[in-house]
mmCIF file of C-alpha atoms in Angstrom:
data_model
loop_
_atom_site.group_PDB
_atom_site.id
_atom_site.type_symbol
_atom_site.label_atom_id
_atom_site.label_comp_id
_atom_site.label_asym_id
_atom_site.label_seq_id
_atom_site.Cartn_x
_atom_site.Cartn_y
_atom_site.Cartn_z
ATOM 1 C CA MET C 1 20.290 5.084 -7.443
ATOM 2 C CA LEU C 2 17.694 2.392 -8.375
ATOM 3 C CA ILE C 3 14.069 2.385 -9.598
ATOM 4 C CA LEU C 4 12.923 -1.056 -10.701
ATOM 5 C CA ASN C 5 10.846 -1.107 -13.215
ATOM 6 C CA ARG C 6 7.117 -2.239 -13.505
ATOM 7 C CA SER C 7 7.284 -2.231 -9.619
ATOM 8 C CA ARG C 8 4.264 -1.573 -7.651
ATOM 9 C CA LEU C 9 6.541 -0.227 -4.393
ATOM 10 C CA LYS C 10 9.267 1.578 -6.374
ATOM 11 C CA LEU C 11 12.346 2.242 -4.365
ATOM 12 C CA SER C 12 13.483 5.495 -4.487
ATOM 13 C CA SER C 13 17.196 4.282 -3.848
ATOM 14 C CA ILE C 14 19.029 1.527 -2.839
ATOM 15 C CA LYS C 15 21.346 3.627 -0.611
ATOM 16 C CA HIS C 16 17.931 4.531 1.303
ATOM 17 C CA LEU C 17 17.227 0.738 1.860
ATOM 18 C CA ARG C 18 21.079 -0.159 2.738
ATOM 19 C CA ARG C 19 21.285 2.764 5.266
ATOM 20 C CA LEU C 20 18.122 1.247 7.079
ATOM 21 C CA THR C 21 18.943 -2.346 7.177
ATOM 22 C CA THR C 22 22.340 -1.988 8.375
ATOM 23 C CA SER C 23 21.687 0.929 10.859
ATOM 24 C CA ASN C 24 22.381 0.396 14.610
ATOM 25 C CA PRO C 25 19.773 -1.711 16.644
ATOM 26 C CA ARG C 26 17.118 0.725 17.993
ATOM 27 C CA ARG C 27 13.482 -0.081 19.588
ATOM 28 C CA ILE C 28 10.709 0.279 17.048
ATOM 29 C CA GLU C 29 7.120 0.391 17.728
ATOM 30 C CA ASP C 30 5.937 0.127 14.523
ATOM 31 C CA GLU C 31 6.041 -3.311 12.851
ATOM 32 C CA GLY C 32 5.417 -2.220 9.320
ATOM 33 C CA ASP C 33 8.248 0.105 9.344
ATOM 34 C CA TRP C 34 10.754 0.382 6.548
ATOM 35 C CA PHE C 35 13.638 -1.045 8.924
ATOM 36 C CA TYR C 36 12.164 -4.212 8.466
ATOM 37 C CA SER C 37 11.479 -4.009 4.441
ATOM 38 C CA SER C 38 14.583 -6.093 3.970
ATOM 39 C CA GLU C 39 12.587 -9.168 5.041
ATOM 40 C CA TRP C 40 9.999 -9.020 2.483
ATOM 41 C CA TRP C 41 11.758 -6.913 -0.315
ATOM 42 C CA ASP C 42 14.076 -10.013 -1.691
ATOM 43 C CA ASP C 43 12.995 -12.653 -3.839
ATOM 44 C CA ASN C 44 13.769 -15.579 -1.253
ATOM 45 C CA GLY C 45 10.539 -16.157 -0.092
ATOM 46 C CA ASN C 46 8.067 -19.406 -0.924
ATOM 47 C CA THR C 47 4.762 -18.795 -3.145
ATOM 48 C CA VAL C 48 2.020 -20.024 -0.915
ATOM 49 C CA PHE C 49 -0.650 -18.809 -3.999
ATOM 50 C CA ARG C 50 -0.182 -19.033 -8.083
ATOM 51 C CA SER C 51 -2.772 -18.557 -10.529
ATOM 52 C CA VAL C 52 -3.179 -16.865 -14.154
ATOM 53 C CA SER C 53 -5.867 -13.741 -14.358
ATOM 54 C CA ASP C 54 -7.724 -12.818 -17.196
ATOM 55 C CA LYS C 55 -7.954 -9.165 -15.946
ATOM 56 C CA GLY C 56 -4.959 -7.974 -17.229
ATOM 57 C CA ASN C 57 -3.045 -8.910 -14.040
ATOM 58 C CA GLY C 58 -1.229 -11.985 -15.507
ATOM 59 C CA VAL C 59 0.168 -14.235 -13.099
ATOM 60 C CA VAL C 60 -0.851 -13.742 -9.734
ATOM 61 C CA SER C 61 1.356 -14.920 -6.917
ATOM 62 C CA VAL C 62 1.828 -14.338 -2.956
ATOM 63 C CA VAL C 63 4.997 -14.675 -1.688
ATOM 64 C CA ALA C 64 5.586 -15.604 2.133
ATOM 65 C CA SER C 65 8.746 -14.598 3.699
ATOM 66 C CA HIS C 66 9.929 -14.543 7.708
ATOM 67 C CA SER C 67 8.903 -11.709 9.702
ATOM 68 C CA SER C 68 11.161 -11.361 12.928
ATOM 69 C CA ARG C 69 8.005 -9.498 14.799
ATOM 70 C CA PRO C 70 6.960 -10.045 16.891
ATOM 71 C CA ASN C 71 9.225 -12.164 18.949
ATOM 72 C CA GLU C 72 7.959 -15.809 19.963
ATOM 73 C CA SER C 73 7.957 -14.959 23.789
ATOM 74 C CA GLN C 74 5.865 -12.340 23.077
ATOM 75 C CA TRP C 75 2.986 -14.846 21.175
ATOM 76 C CA TYR C 76 1.127 -15.929 24.508
ATOM 77 C CA LYS C 77 -0.062 -12.626 24.891
ATOM 78 C CA THR C 78 -1.974 -13.040 21.058
ATOM 79 C CA GLU C 79 -2.714 -16.698 22.080
ATOM 80 C CA ASN C 80 -4.526 -15.671 25.204
ATOM 81 C CA TRP C 81 -6.429 -12.726 23.594
ATOM 82 C CA LEU C 82 -8.021 -15.714 21.127
ATOM 83 C CA GLY C 83 -8.925 -17.933 23.828
ATOM 84 C CA GLN C 84 -10.673 -14.782 25.402
ATOM 85 C CA ARG C 85 -12.256 -14.028 22.018
ATOM 86 C CA TYR C 86 -13.670 -17.526 22.155
ATOM 87 C CA ALA C 87 -14.804 -17.412 25.531
ATOM 88 C CA GLU C 88 -17.016 -14.689 24.977
ATOM 89 C CA LEU C 89 -18.826 -15.992 21.704
ATOM 90 C CA ARG C 90 -19.011 -19.488 23.626
ATOM 91 C CA PRO C 91 -19.839 -18.746 27.035
ATOM 92 C CA ARG C 92 -21.755 -22.113 27.584
ATOM 93 C CA SER C 93 -18.991 -24.373 25.873
ATOM 94 C CA GLU C 94 -17.653 -26.527 28.870
ATOM 95 C CA GLN C 95 -14.473 -26.899 26.425
ATOM 96 C CA ASN C 96 -11.331 -25.219 27.966
ATOM 97 C CA VAL C 97 -10.081 -23.778 24.439
ATOM 98 C CA SER C 98 -6.511 -22.761 23.396
ATOM 99 C CA PHE C 99 -5.275 -21.386 20.588
ATOM 100 C CA ARG C 100 -1.209 -21.703 19.727
ATOM 101 C CA ILE C 101 0.298 -19.303 16.879
ATOM 102 C CA LEU C 102 2.256 -21.183 14.432
ATOM 103 C CA GLY C 103 4.348 -17.918 13.153
ATOM 104 C CA TYR C 104 4.088 -14.702 11.612
ATOM 105 C CA GLN C 105 4.907 -13.897 8.078
ATOM 106 C CA TRP C 106 5.445 -11.320 5.702
ATOM 107 C CA ARG C 107 3.117 -12.055 2.384
ATOM 108 C CA THR C 108 3.446 -10.103 -0.576
ATOM 109 C CA LEU C 109 0.915 -10.106 -3.571
ATOM 110 C CA ARG C 110 2.903 -9.899 -6.980
ATOM 111 C CA PHE C 111 1.811 -9.427 -10.764
ATOM 112 C CA ASN C 112 3.961 -11.593 -13.072
ATOM 113 C CA ASP C 113 6.470 -12.659 -10.649
ATOM 114 C CA ASP C 114 8.337 -8.843 -10.250
ATOM 115 C CA THR C 115 5.694 -6.448 -9.461
ATOM 116 C CA ARG C 116 5.172 -5.884 -5.832
ATOM 117 C CA GLN C 117 1.551 -5.054 -5.519
ATOM 118 C CA SER C 118 1.297 -5.133 -1.679
ATOM 119 C CA THR C 119 2.587 -6.676 1.279
ATOM 120 C CA ALA C 120 0.650 -7.642 4.657
ATOM 121 C CA LYS C 121 1.880 -9.136 7.949
ATOM 122 C CA VAL C 122 -0.073 -12.547 8.354
ATOM 123 C CA MET C 123 -0.180 -14.788 11.621
ATOM 124 C CA THR C 124 -0.835 -18.376 11.532
ATOM 125 C CA ALA C 125 -2.484 -19.827 14.517
ATOM 126 C CA TYR C 126 -4.643 -22.796 14.724
ATOM 127 C CA ASN C 127 -7.405 -24.125 17.876
ATOM 128 C CA GLU C 128 -5.543 -26.966 20.105
ATOM 129 C CA SER C 129 -8.835 -28.815 19.810
ATOM 130 C CA ASP C 130 -9.205 -28.978 16.600
ATOM 131 C CA PRO C 131 -5.387 -29.133 14.940
ATOM 132 C CA GLY C 132 -6.446 -28.951 11.437
ATOM 133 C CA SER C 133 -7.932 -25.479 11.823
ATOM 134 C CA ILE C 134 -5.239 -23.292 10.734
ATOM 135 C CA PHE C 135 -6.105 -19.851 9.987
ATOM 136 C CA LEU C 136 -4.441 -16.942 8.623
ATOM 137 C CA MET C 137 -5.230 -13.397 10.059
ATOM 138 C CA GLN C 138 -4.048 -10.199 8.779
ATOM 139 C CA GLN C 139 -2.435 -8.180 11.165
ATOM 140 C CA ALA C 140 -4.447 -4.774 10.514
ATOM 141 C CA HIS C 141 -2.379 -2.683 12.304
ATOM 142 C CA CYS C 142 0.579 -2.963 10.552
ATOM 143 C CA LEU C 143 1.135 -1.212 6.715
ATOM 144 C CA ALA C 144 4.087 -2.513 5.351
ATOM 145 C CA VAL C 145 4.810 -0.190 2.713
ATOM 146 C CA PRO C 146 5.054 4.048 3.203
ATOM 147 C CA TYR C 147 2.896 5.074 0.431
ATOM 148 C CA LEU C 148 -0.462 3.691 2.559
ATOM 149 C CA LYS C 149 0.516 5.778 5.742
ATOM 150 C CA SER C 150 1.019 8.854 3.350
ATOM 151 C CA MET C 151 -2.643 8.085 2.074
ATOM 152 C CA ILE C 152 -3.640 7.656 5.208
ATOM 153 C CA SER C 153 -2.186 10.072 6.826
ATOM 154 C CA ALA C 154 -2.909 12.857 4.442
ATOM 155 C CA GLY C 155 -6.750 11.733 3.814
ATOM 156 C CA LEU C 156 -7.581 11.416 7.159
ATOM 157 C CA THR C 157 -6.010 15.090 8.386
ATOM 158 C CA SER C 158 -8.335 16.590 5.583
ATOM 159 C CA LEU C 159 -11.047 15.008 6.084
ATOM 160 C CA SER C 160 -10.987 16.017 9.949
ATOM 161 C CA CYS C 161 -10.547 19.446 8.928
ATOM 162 C CA ASN C 162 -13.969 19.848 7.688
ATOM 163 C CA CYS C 163 -16.132 17.335 9.864
ATOM 164 C CA ASP C 164 -16.503 15.571 12.941
ATOM 165 C CA MET C 165 -14.300 12.454 12.471
ATOM 166 C CA LEU C 166 -13.998 11.767 16.283
ATOM 167 C CA SER C 167 -17.561 10.626 16.342
ATOM 168 C CA SER C 168 -17.034 7.664 13.520
ATOM 169 C CA VAL C 169 -14.230 6.801 15.459
ATOM 170 C CA TYR C 170 -15.856 6.705 18.816
ATOM 171 C CA GLY C 171 -18.196 4.406 16.865
ATOM 172 C CA LYS C 172 -21.556 7.352 17.443
ATOM 173 C CA THR C 173 -21.915 7.753 13.727
ATOM 174 C CA SER C 174 -20.804 6.228 10.652
ATOM 175 C CA MET C 175 -18.264 7.279 7.741
ATOM 176 C CA LYS C 176 -18.805 6.035 4.292
ATOM 177 C CA VAL C 177 -15.416 5.030 2.819
ATOM 178 C CA LEU C 178 -15.054 3.303 -0.693
ATOM 179 C CA CYS C 179 -11.439 1.919 -1.993
ATOM 180 C CA ILE C 180 -10.844 1.344 -5.290
ATOM 181 C CA GLY C 181 -8.556 -1.164 -5.548
ATOM 182 C CA HIS C 182 -8.060 -3.932 -3.489
ATOM 183 C CA GLY C 183 -4.490 -5.840 -3.313
ATOM 184 C CA GLY C 184 -3.976 -7.313 -0.377
ATOM 185 C CA GLY C 185 -6.857 -5.272 1.459
ATOM 186 C CA SER C 186 -4.355 -3.853 4.028
ATOM 187 C CA LEU C 187 -6.157 -0.480 3.851
ATOM 188 C CA PRO C 188 -9.816 -0.960 4.168
ATOM 189 C CA LEU C 189 -8.685 -3.397 7.149
ATOM 190 C CA PHE C 190 -6.292 -0.931 8.610
ATOM 191 C CA LEU C 191 -9.297 1.851 8.419
ATOM 192 C CA ALA C 192 -12.035 -0.687 10.040
ATOM 193 C CA CYS C 193 -9.934 -1.515 12.855
ATOM 194 C CA LYS C 194 -9.094 1.941 13.719
ATOM 195 C CA ILE C 195 -12.392 3.957 12.868
ATOM 196 C CA PRO C 196 -15.647 1.527 14.542
ATOM 197 C CA GLY C 197 -17.805 3.645 12.727
ATOM 198 C CA ALA C 198 -16.398 3.094 9.344
ATOM 199 C CA MET C 199 -18.241 1.307 6.718
ATOM 200 C CA ILE C 200 -15.911 0.584 3.839
ATOM 201 C CA ASP C 201 -16.834 -0.466 0.444
ATOM 202 C CA ILE C 202 -14.099 -2.197 -1.847
ATOM 203 C CA VAL C 203 -14.613 -2.472 -5.381
ATOM 204 C CA GLU C 204 -11.490 -4.859 -7.016
ATOM 205 C CA ILE C 205 -12.040 -6.036 -10.677
ATOM 206 C CA ASP C 206 -9.862 -9.238 -10.624
ATOM 207 C CA PRO C 207 -11.535 -12.172 -8.959
ATOM 208 C CA VAL C 208 -7.894 -13.762 -8.812
ATOM 209 C CA VAL C 209 -6.960 -10.874 -6.327
ATOM 210 C CA ILE C 210 -9.971 -11.398 -4.093
ATOM 211 C CA SER C 211 -9.279 -15.132 -4.003
ATOM 212 C CA ALA C 212 -5.259 -14.287 -3.220
ATOM 213 C CA SER C 213 -6.189 -11.866 -0.480
ATOM 214 C CA THR C 214 -8.502 -14.407 1.199
ATOM 215 C CA GLN C 215 -6.747 -17.509 0.926
ATOM 216 C CA ALA C 216 -3.437 -16.427 1.420
ATOM 217 C CA MET C 217 -3.256 -12.951 3.181
ATOM 218 C CA GLY C 218 -5.331 -13.044 5.831
ATOM 219 C CA PHE C 219 -8.399 -10.878 4.572
ATOM 220 C CA PRO C 220 -11.378 -11.835 6.136
ATOM 221 C CA SER C 221 -13.759 -13.824 3.371
ATOM 222 C CA TYR C 222 -16.843 -12.786 4.975
ATOM 223 C CA SER C 223 -16.530 -9.537 3.297
ATOM 224 C CA ILE C 224 -16.856 -10.918 -0.198
ATOM 225 C CA MET C 225 -20.310 -9.682 -1.514
ATOM 226 C CA LYS C 226 -22.417 -11.071 -4.434
ATOM 227 C CA LYS C 227 -23.291 -8.583 -7.467
ATOM 228 C CA HIS C 228 -26.567 -8.125 -5.933
ATOM 229 C CA GLY C 229 -25.739 -6.924 -2.299
ATOM 230 C CA GLU C 230 -25.938 -10.229 -0.419
ATOM 231 C CA ARG C 231 -22.927 -11.731 1.419
ATOM 232 C CA SER C 232 -21.328 -14.564 -0.451
ATOM 233 C CA HIS C 233 -21.429 -16.448 2.870
ATOM 234 C CA SER C 234 -24.697 -16.100 4.618
ATOM 235 C CA LYS C 235 -22.765 -16.230 8.260
ATOM 236 C CA PRO C 236 -19.070 -15.959 9.306
ATOM 237 C CA ASN C 237 -17.772 -19.523 10.823
ATOM 238 C CA LEU C 238 -16.736 -19.439 14.226
ATOM 239 C CA THR C 239 -13.105 -18.909 13.872
ATOM 240 C CA ASP C 240 -13.900 -15.785 11.744
ATOM 241 C CA LYS C 241 -16.058 -14.570 14.505
ATOM 242 C CA VAL C 242 -13.273 -15.055 17.222
ATOM 243 C CA ILE C 243 -10.524 -13.072 15.053
ATOM 244 C CA TRP C 244 -12.710 -10.585 13.147
ATOM 245 C CA ASN C 245 -15.970 -10.252 15.079
ATOM 246 C CA GLY C 246 -17.285 -6.261 15.137
ATOM 247 C CA ILE C 247 -15.081 -5.734 12.311
ATOM 248 C CA HIS C 248 -15.506 -7.815 9.160
ATOM 249 C CA GLU C 249 -19.228 -6.993 9.293
ATOM 250 C CA ARG C 250 -18.295 -3.579 8.587
ATOM 251 C CA LEU C 251 -16.335 -4.541 4.776
ATOM 252 C CA PHE C 252 -17.961 -5.119 1.762
ATOM 253 C CA LEU C 253 -15.892 -6.507 -0.946
ATOM 254 C CA TYR C 254 -17.104 -6.363 -4.495
ATOM 255 C CA GLU C 255 -15.747 -8.193 -8.096
ATOM 256 C CA ALA C 256 -16.892 -5.064 -10.241
ATOM 257 C CA ASP C 257 -15.269 -2.576 -12.495
ATOM 258 C CA ALA C 258 -14.630 0.731 -10.936
ATOM 259 C CA GLU C 259 -16.646 2.758 -13.123
ATOM 260 C CA GLN C 260 -20.003 0.399 -13.125
ATOM 261 C CA PHE C 261 -19.650 0.328 -9.420
ATOM 262 C CA ILE C 262 -19.747 4.033 -9.065
ATOM 263 C CA THR C 263 -22.254 4.771 -11.879
ATOM 264 C CA GLU C 264 -24.910 2.547 -10.416
ATOM 265 C CA SER C 265 -24.076 3.646 -6.847
ATOM 266 C CA THR C 266 -26.372 5.803 -4.920
ATOM 267 C CA ASN C 267 -24.288 6.213 -1.577
ATOM 268 C CA ILE C 268 -22.397 9.735 -0.684
ATOM 269 C CA TYR C 269 -19.193 8.814 0.687
ATOM 270 C CA ASP C 270 -17.079 10.666 3.185
ATOM 271 C CA MET C 271 -13.792 8.725 1.854
ATOM 272 C CA VAL C 272 -12.759 7.766 -1.437
ATOM 273 C CA PHE C 273 -8.626 5.869 -1.737
ATOM 274 C CA VAL C 274 -8.206 5.329 -5.488
ATOM 275 C CA ASP C 275 -5.335 2.493 -5.471
ATOM 276 C CA ALA C 276 -5.805 0.694 -8.759
ATOM 277 C CA TYR C 277 -3.272 -0.312 -10.947
ATOM 278 C CA ASP C 278 -2.890 -3.508 -13.554
ATOM 279 C CA GLY C 279 0.098 -6.110 -14.437
ATOM 280 C CA ASP C 280 2.149 -3.603 -15.868
ATOM 281 C CA ASP C 281 2.043 -1.321 -13.418
ATOM 282 C CA ILE C 282 -0.365 1.569 -15.247
ATOM 283 C CA PHE C 283 -3.129 3.432 -13.393
ATOM 284 C CA PRO C 284 -6.064 3.165 -16.123
ATOM 285 C CA ARG C 285 -6.499 5.912 -18.385
ATOM 286 C CA LYS C 286 -10.553 5.619 -17.556
ATOM 287 C CA LEU C 287 -9.809 6.464 -13.969
ATOM 288 C CA TRP C 288 -8.209 9.682 -14.271
ATOM 289 C CA ASP C 289 -9.717 11.020 -17.590
ATOM 290 C CA PRO C 290 -11.503 14.569 -16.867
ATOM 291 C CA ASP C 291 -14.056 13.637 -19.282
ATOM 292 C CA SER C 292 -13.952 9.859 -18.239
ATOM 293 C CA THR C 293 -17.753 8.615 -16.873
ATOM 294 C CA PHE C 294 -15.617 7.503 -13.952
ATOM 295 C CA LEU C 295 -14.318 10.832 -12.771
ATOM 296 C CA LYS C 296 -17.819 12.158 -13.598
ATOM 297 C CA ALA C 297 -19.802 10.044 -11.463
ATOM 298 C CA LEU C 298 -17.648 10.095 -8.903
ATOM 299 C CA GLY C 299 -18.139 13.828 -7.966
ATOM 300 C CA GLU C 300 -21.751 13.219 -7.651
ATOM 301 C CA ARG C 301 -21.089 10.459 -5.041
ATOM 302 C CA VAL C 302 -18.376 12.400 -2.857
ATOM 303 C CA HIS C 303 -20.054 14.334 0.061
ATOM 304 C CA PRO C 304 -20.663 18.013 -1.001
ATOM 305 C CA GLU C 305 -19.374 19.092 2.133
ATOM 306 C CA HIS C 306 -16.071 17.195 3.465
ATOM 307 C CA GLY C 307 -15.975 14.867 0.659
ATOM 308 C CA THR C 308 -11.937 13.765 0.097
ATOM 309 C CA VAL C 309 -10.591 11.895 -2.504
ATOM 310 C CA VAL C 310 -6.873 10.255 -2.002
ATOM 311 C CA VAL C 311 -4.962 8.866 -5.139
ATOM 312 C CA ASN C 312 -2.000 6.703 -4.688
ATOM 313 C CA LEU C 313 0.269 7.917 -7.643
ATOM 314 C CA HIS C 314 3.827 6.817 -9.164
ATOM 315 C CA SER C 315 6.230 9.500 -10.148
ATOM 316 C CA ASP C 316 6.977 9.744 -14.015
ATOM 317 C CA ILE C 317 10.384 11.337 -13.598
ATOM 318 C CA ASP C 318 13.614 9.629 -11.654
ATOM 319 C CA ILE C 319 14.917 11.137 -8.495
ATOM 320 C CA VAL C 320 18.073 13.101 -8.274
ATOM 321 C CA GLY C 321 20.181 12.166 -5.308
ATOM 322 C CA GLU C 322 18.186 12.908 -2.063
ATOM 323 C CA SER C 323 15.729 15.595 -3.814
ATOM 324 C CA LEU C 324 11.958 15.078 -3.691
ATOM 325 C CA LEU C 325 10.058 13.331 -6.136
ATOM 326 C CA PRO C 326 9.542 16.243 -9.256
ATOM 327 C CA MET C 327 6.110 16.390 -10.554
ATOM 328 C CA GLY C 328 6.032 14.735 -14.248
ATOM 329 C CA LYS C 329 3.622 15.514 -17.010
ATOM 330 C CA TYR C 330 1.326 12.309 -16.096
ATOM 331 C CA VAL C 331 1.309 12.938 -12.373
ATOM 332 C CA SER C 332 0.340 16.852 -13.382
ATOM 333 C CA GLN C 333 -2.336 15.970 -15.596
ATOM 334 C CA VAL C 334 -3.847 13.214 -13.006
ATOM 335 C CA CYS C 335 -3.982 15.968 -10.532
ATOM 336 C CA LYS C 336 -5.351 18.674 -12.571
ATOM 337 C CA ALA C 337 -8.132 16.535 -13.536
ATOM 338 C CA TYR C 338 -8.989 15.479 -10.201
ATOM 339 C CA LYS C 339 -9.449 18.601 -8.820
ATOM 340 C CA LYS C 340 -11.009 20.187 -12.074
ATOM 341 C CA VAL C 341 -14.014 17.463 -11.782
ATOM 342 C CA LEU C 342 -14.031 17.318 -8.188
ATOM 343 C CA LEU C 343 -13.822 21.341 -7.286
ATOM 344 C CA ASP C 344 -13.828 23.094 -10.047
ATOM 345 C CA ASP C 345 -16.822 21.907 -12.075
ATOM 346 C CA PHE C 346 -18.821 22.368 -9.234
ATOM 347 C CA GLU C 347 -19.605 26.096 -8.447
ATOM 348 C CA SER C 348 -21.182 25.457 -4.526
ATOM 349 C CA ILE C 349 -18.250 23.664 -3.783
ATOM 350 C CA SER C 350 -14.749 24.963 -1.948
ATOM 351 C CA GLY C 351 -11.930 22.884 -0.987
ATOM 352 C CA LEU C 352 -8.063 22.194 -2.441
ATOM 353 C CA ALA C 353 -6.334 19.699 -3.700
ATOM 354 C CA PHE C 354 -2.555 18.810 -2.767
ATOM 355 C CA THR C 355 0.295 16.280 -3.206
ATOM 356 C CA VAL C 356 2.259 14.736 -0.490
ATOM 357 C CA HIS C 357 5.513 12.730 -1.216
ATOM 358 C CA ALA C 358 5.927 8.983 0.611
ATOM 359 C CA PRO C 359 9.485 8.800 1.847
ATOM 360 C CA TRP C 360 11.792 5.820 0.579
ATOM 361 C CA VAL C 361 9.455 4.880 -2.554
ATOM 362 C CA CYS C 362 8.268 6.546 -5.490
ATOM 363 C CA ASN C 363 4.801 7.246 -5.030
ATOM 364 C CA ALA C 364 2.812 10.537 -4.026
ATOM 365 C CA SER C 365 -0.407 11.013 -2.548
ATOM 366 C CA LEU C 366 -2.888 13.236 -3.794
ATOM 367 C CA VAL C 367 -5.485 14.508 -1.980
ATOM 368 C CA VAL C 368 -8.938 16.656 -2.910
ATOM 369 C CA SER C 369 -10.831 17.519 0.174
ATOM 370 C CA ARG C 370 -13.878 19.619 -0.017
ATOM 371 C CA GLY C 371 -15.168 22.366 2.795
ATOM 372 C CA PHE C 372 -11.789 24.141 2.889
ATOM 373 C CA ARG C 373 -12.496 28.065 2.696
ATOM 374 C CA ASN C 374 -10.203 30.432 1.025
ATOM 375 C CA GLY C 375 -7.034 30.699 3.332
ATOM 376 C CA THR C 376 -3.271 31.161 2.411
ATOM 377 C CA CYS C 377 -1.103 28.506 2.148
ATOM 378 C CA ASP C 378 0.890 28.767 5.523
ATOM 379 C CA THR C 379 -2.357 28.985 7.376
ATOM 380 C CA VAL C 380 -4.114 25.588 5.605
ATOM 381 C CA LEU C 381 -0.364 24.187 6.057
ATOM 382 C CA ASN C 382 -0.965 25.005 10.114
ATOM 383 C CA THR C 383 -4.314 23.556 9.912
ATOM 384 C CA LEU C 384 -3.238 20.506 8.311
ATOM 385 C CA ILE C 385 0.023 20.276 10.724
ATOM 386 C CA SER C 386 -2.278 20.623 13.738
ATOM 387 C CA LYS C 387 -5.070 18.155 12.523
ATOM 388 C CA SER C 388 -2.475 15.721 11.632
ATOM 389 C CA LEU C 389 -1.444 15.354 15.546
ATOM 390 C CA GLU C 390 -4.830 15.098 16.953
ATOM 391 C CA VAL C 391 -5.546 12.441 13.861
ATOM 392 C CA GLU C 392 -2.044 10.404 15.189
ATOM 393 C CA ASN C 393 -3.299 10.788 18.961
ATOM 394 C CA THR C 394 -7.027 9.556 18.353
ATOM 395 C CA LEU C 395 -5.972 6.583 16.379
ATOM 396 C CA ASN C 396 -3.289 5.947 18.525
ATOM 397 C CA LEU C 397 -1.371 5.665 15.316
ATOM 398 C CA PRO C 398 2.260 3.523 15.479
ATOM 399 C CA PHE C 399 3.508 5.744 13.096
ATOM 400 C CA SER C 400 3.574 9.711 13.018
ATOM 401 C CA CYS C 401 1.012 10.906 10.944
ATOM 402 C CA LEU C 402 2.668 14.575 10.930
ATOM 403 C CA GLN C 403 5.718 12.969 9.124
ATOM 404 C CA TYR C 404 3.760 12.077 6.320
ATOM 405 C CA ILE C 405 1.863 15.512 6.164
ATOM 406 C CA LYS C 406 4.844 18.218 5.843
ATOM 407 C CA ARG C 407 6.840 15.644 3.344
ATOM 408 C CA GLY C 408 7.035 17.726 -0.189
ATOM 409 C CA LEU C 409 3.309 19.213 0.358
ATOM 410 C CA MET C 410 2.658 20.980 -2.843
ATOM 411 C CA PHE C 411 -1.023 22.341 -3.678
ATOM 412 C CA VAL C 412 -2.090 21.941 -7.121
ATOM 413 C CA ASP C 413 -3.069 25.091 -8.932
#
């Protein structure tokens, strides 16, 4: 067994990794499947971004490594798509513009060279008429790590149990989402692409992390906001429009402290994702203390009828053999704090809290969701299973939503 200290993505067992990377060849539709983790987990990549943070994250770097998918024989499909997008935006242009792909890479954001904060797949391409116009595009459909899939599966399933999420998927109604912690931006970008009605606020305290994601990990720079609610860029450039039109307009990336942001906000959020760890791999106490200003303010900003909060947690007890993650004292305290402040302290609000475990890594997803009425554990579990299949099919997820819902589900007392 191997548990890597100070690793944002903690392996539960090196045996699991070896078993996946040496298995017989098989057809895998999900480009972010853990089968490919050996391509980005090692330390043989090239550093493409490096800067020192003064926000507690130490040295922030981005390391690039080769991605085997998609195969070069398939690149022409994306090149044609880029050309079509350009023609749609510039219909009067007499120039027949072609785009060419240079390749695909895994890009991993690290703190202090040893903490893997996040990983994303990035495409590098250029406009043939302007060879110097090299640009990066993060592959929004590809989630490289299991805990992100766990957060999204458990969160969207719980939300859909208590509200009409389909109308947001079809773009008929808006869904307000808040992401505390940005990293490489995989989670908000995935949601923005899959749910046309999603309006996503992202809060990141470290400007170096924001620079790393937009300069080296292909996250749209048009999303960056000023403190007074205006875009840092008055309008997106043509390349950004080609690859992100209809998506980056719904992403709002703020450089801010989470506590200050939530106390000053007047928004009511349908969903909140909390995934905020520093360079020492510590989840700040002020983001989970039941008496903290942050948590109390969050309780007022989450929709009273169906608001759902999802928190990424690291296990505080080692795994024994093949068993599931136990819930140690620290994780238990965080779970009880969120349940108390978001549910128990509001007499008129019903709901439930539960955790599920992400396979292959030492992470658990805490879900606190309003709207659930009293019911037996079996009834609730059956509802979650049914809705997970609906979410998976509606969003056309590249992975099994059900797999992450039923893995070690435990209700928080």
